[in-house]
C-alpha positions in Angstrom: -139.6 4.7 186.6 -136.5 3.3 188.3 -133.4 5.3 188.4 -130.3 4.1 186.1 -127.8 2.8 188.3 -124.0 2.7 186.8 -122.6 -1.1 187.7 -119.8 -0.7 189.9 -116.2 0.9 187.9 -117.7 0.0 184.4 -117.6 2.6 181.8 -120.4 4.2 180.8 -121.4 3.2 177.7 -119.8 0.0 177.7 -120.9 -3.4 175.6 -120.3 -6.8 176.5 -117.3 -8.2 174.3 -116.2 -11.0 173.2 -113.9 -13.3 175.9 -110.5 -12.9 175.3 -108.7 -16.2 174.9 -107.3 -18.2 178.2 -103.8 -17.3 178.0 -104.7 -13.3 177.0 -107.0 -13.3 180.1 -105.0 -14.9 182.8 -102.4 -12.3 181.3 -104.5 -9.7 181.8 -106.1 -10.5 185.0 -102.1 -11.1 186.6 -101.9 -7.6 185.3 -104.9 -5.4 187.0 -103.7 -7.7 189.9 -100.2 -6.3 190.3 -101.0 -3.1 189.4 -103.4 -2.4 191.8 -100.8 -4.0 194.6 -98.4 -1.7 193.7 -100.5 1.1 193.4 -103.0 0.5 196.5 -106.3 1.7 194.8 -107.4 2.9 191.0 -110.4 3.9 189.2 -111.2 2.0 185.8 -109.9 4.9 184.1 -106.5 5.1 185.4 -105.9 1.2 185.6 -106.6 1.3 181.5 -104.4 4.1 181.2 -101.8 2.1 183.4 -102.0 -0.7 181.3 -102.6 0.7 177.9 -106.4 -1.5 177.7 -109.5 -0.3 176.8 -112.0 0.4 179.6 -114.4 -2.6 178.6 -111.8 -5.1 178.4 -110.4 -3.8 181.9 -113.5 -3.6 183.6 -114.5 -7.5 182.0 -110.9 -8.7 183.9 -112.3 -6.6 187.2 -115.7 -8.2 187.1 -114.2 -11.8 186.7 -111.9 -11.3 189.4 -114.7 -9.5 191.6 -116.6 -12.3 191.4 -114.2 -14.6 193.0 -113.0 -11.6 195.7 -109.8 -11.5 194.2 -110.3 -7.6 193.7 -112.8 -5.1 195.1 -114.6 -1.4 194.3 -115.7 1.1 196.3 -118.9 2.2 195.2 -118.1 6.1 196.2 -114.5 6.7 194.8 -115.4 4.2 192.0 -112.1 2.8 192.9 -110.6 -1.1 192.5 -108.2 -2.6 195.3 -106.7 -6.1 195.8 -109.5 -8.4 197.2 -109.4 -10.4 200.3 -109.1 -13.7 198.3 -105.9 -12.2 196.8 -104.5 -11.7 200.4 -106.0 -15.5 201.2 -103.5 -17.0 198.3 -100.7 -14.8 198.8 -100.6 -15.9 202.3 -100.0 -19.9 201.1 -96.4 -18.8 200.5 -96.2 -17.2 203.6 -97.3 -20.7 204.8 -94.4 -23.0 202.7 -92.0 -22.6 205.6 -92.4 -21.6 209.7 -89.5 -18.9 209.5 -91.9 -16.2 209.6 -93.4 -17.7 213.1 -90.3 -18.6 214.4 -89.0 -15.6 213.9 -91.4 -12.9 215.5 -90.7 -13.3 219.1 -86.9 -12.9 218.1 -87.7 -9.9 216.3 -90.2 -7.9 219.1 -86.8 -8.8 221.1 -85.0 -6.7 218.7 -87.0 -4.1 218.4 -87.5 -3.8 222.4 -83.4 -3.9 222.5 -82.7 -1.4 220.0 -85.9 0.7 219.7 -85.6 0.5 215.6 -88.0 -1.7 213.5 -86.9 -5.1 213.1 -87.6 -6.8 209.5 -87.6 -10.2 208.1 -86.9 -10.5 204.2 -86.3 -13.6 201.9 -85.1 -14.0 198.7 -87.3 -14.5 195.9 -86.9 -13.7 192.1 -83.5 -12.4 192.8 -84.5 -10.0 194.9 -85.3 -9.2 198.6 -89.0 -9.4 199.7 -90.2 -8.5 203.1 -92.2 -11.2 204.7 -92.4 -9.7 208.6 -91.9 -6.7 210.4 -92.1 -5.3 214.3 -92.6 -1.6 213.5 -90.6 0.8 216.9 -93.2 3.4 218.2 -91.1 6.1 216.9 -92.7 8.8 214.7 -89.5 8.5 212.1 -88.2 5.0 210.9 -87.6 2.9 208.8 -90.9 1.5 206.7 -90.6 -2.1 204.9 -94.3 -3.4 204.9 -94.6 -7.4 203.8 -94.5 -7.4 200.1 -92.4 -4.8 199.3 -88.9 -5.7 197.6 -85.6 -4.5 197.7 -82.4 -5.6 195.6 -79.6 -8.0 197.1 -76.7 -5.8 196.8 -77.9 -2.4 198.3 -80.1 -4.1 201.6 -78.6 -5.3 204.4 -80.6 -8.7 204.6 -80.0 -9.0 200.8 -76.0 -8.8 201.4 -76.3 -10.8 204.2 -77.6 -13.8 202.1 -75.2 -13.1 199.5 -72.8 -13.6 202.1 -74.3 -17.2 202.1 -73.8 -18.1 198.5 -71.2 -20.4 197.6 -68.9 -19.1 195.1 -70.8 -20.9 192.1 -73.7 -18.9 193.1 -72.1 -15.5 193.6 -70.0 -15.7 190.3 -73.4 -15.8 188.7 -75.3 -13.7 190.6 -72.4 -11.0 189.9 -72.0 -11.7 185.9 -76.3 -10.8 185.7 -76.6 -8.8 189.1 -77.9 -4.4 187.3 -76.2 -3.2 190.4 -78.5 0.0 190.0 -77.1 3.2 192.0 -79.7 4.3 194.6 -77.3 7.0 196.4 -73.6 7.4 196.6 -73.0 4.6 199.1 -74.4 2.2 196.6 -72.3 -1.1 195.8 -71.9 -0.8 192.1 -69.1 -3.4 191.3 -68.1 -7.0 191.7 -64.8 -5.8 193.5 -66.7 -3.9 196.3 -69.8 -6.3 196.6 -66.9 -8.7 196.9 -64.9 -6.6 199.1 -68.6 -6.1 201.6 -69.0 -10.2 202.0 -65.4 -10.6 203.1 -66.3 -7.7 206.0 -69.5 -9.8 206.7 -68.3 -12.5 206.9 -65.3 -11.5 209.4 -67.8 -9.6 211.9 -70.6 -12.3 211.2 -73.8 -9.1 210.2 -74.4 -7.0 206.9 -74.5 -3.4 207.0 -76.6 -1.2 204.8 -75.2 2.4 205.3 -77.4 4.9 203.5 -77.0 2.3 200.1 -80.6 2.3 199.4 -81.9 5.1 201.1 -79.6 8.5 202.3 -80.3 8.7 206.2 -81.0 5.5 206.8 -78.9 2.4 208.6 -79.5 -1.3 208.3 -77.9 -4.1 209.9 -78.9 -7.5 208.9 -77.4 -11.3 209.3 -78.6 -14.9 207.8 -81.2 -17.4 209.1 -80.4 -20.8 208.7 -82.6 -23.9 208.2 -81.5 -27.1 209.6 -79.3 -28.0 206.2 -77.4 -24.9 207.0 -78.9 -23.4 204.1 -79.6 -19.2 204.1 -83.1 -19.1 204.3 -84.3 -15.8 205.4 -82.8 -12.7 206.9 -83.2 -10.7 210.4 -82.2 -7.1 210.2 -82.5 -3.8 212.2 -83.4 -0.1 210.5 -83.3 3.0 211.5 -82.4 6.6 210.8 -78.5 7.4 210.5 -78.5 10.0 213.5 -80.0 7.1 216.3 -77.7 4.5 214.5 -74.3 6.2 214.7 -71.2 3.4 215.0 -71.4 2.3 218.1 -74.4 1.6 217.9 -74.7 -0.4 214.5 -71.6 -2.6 216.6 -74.4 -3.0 219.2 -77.2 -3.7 217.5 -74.9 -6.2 215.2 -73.9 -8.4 218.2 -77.7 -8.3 218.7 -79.0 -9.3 215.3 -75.9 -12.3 215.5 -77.1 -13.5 218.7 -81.0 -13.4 217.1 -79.9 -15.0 213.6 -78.2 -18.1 215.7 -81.8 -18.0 217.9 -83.8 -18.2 214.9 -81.6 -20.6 213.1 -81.8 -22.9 216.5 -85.1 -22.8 216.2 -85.6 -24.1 212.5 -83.4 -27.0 213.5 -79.7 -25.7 212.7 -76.9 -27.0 215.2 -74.0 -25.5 214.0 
């Protein structure tokens, strides 16, 4: 007699319902998608709990997007992840503009100069995402792997580009902008995000200090295309106590001189 084998995260127990419609299943399957990005690995169980779906419905989403690789188990933790094919597509936007290439040798630089971790970050959805990083080899810093996101007015590469906006833009972003309060150093008004692009601007780099996160320095300034137009951000983080003043002056001539390199190098002539 063979042995029962349980299929791979489906509940025990489970029958085969019937398909959701198009528009409930794309939902569904964008759902189990970003939740196991955000949440790096889950069992059936928890991703139902997570999402408030039964366990067959959940594991009928997992099998149609196993079956294309977007997601993956393993068979001993009986746990989903994000598939290969998911990494495949993501990387298309990646792929929409040669910043990210152009801008790596610019960034080792940076790291090698300042011995923090250099980052690169565009805007998307009104926020900050993380596209590129050059990690220092020391055992404390500063961690912003690609895909993680961080607002515009408490990051140093999302005040840099808001340094960019013309004043249309920035009106607007400021009448929807939360401005959520991360630590005590956060910008929480129009007068001092206001007050923070006019210092920018004058000294030509961003600084995040201890906004987002308490002990930790940023200094960031705009890449340009070559319209002129903000499309990207380099920066520099590290820990407060190997980023005291002069150094953030130091590292921001440095992360000037890089912006101006990358922007050179997507065309810009100014």
């Amino acid at each position: 007699m063979q042995p029962t084998t349980r299929r791979l995260g489906r509940p025990k127990g489970s029958k085969i319902a019937p398909p959701a419609t198009t528009i409930q299943a794309l939902d569904r399957a964008l759902d189990v998608l970003e939740a196991l990005a955000a949440r790096g690995g889950m069992t059936l169980s928890e991703l139902s709990a997570h999402l408030a779906q039964s366990p067959a419905t959940m594991h009928r989403v997992l099998a149609a997007l196993a079956a294309r690789r977007y997601v993956e188990c393993n068979p001993d933790q009986q746990q989903w992840f994000v598939g290969a094919e998911a990494f495949r597509l993501g990387s298309a936007f990646l792929r929409r503009t040669n910043v990210i290439e152009t801008s790596r040798p610019v960034m080792r630089d940076l790291m090698l100069r300042s011995g923090e971790t250099s980052n690169l970050g565009v805007e998307s959805d009104g926020s900050i995402l993380f596209v590129s990083q050059v990690e220092t080899q020391e055992s404390i810093r500063a961690f912003f792997p690609p895909g993680t996101r961080a607002p515009l007015h408490a990051s140093g590469i999302g005040k840099a580009l808001l340094s960019s906006f013309d004043e249309k833009r920035l009106a607007t972003f400021i009448t929807t902008a939360p401005f959520v309060r991360f630590t005590d150093q956060t910008i929480v008004s129009a007068d001092q995000l206001r007050s923070a692009i006019r210092q920018i601007k004058e000294r030509g780099y961003a600084l995040d200090d201890e906004e987002r996160t308490i002990g930790m320095r940023c200094v960031a300034a705009p890449i340009l295309d070559g319209y002129g137009q903000a499309v990207a951000g380099i920066s520099v983080s590290g820990p407060t106590l190997r980023m005291p003043d002069f150094k953030v002056r130091e590292i921001g001539h440095w992360i000037v001189e890089a912006a101006a390199e990358a922007s050179r190098k997507l065309g810009f002539a100014g």
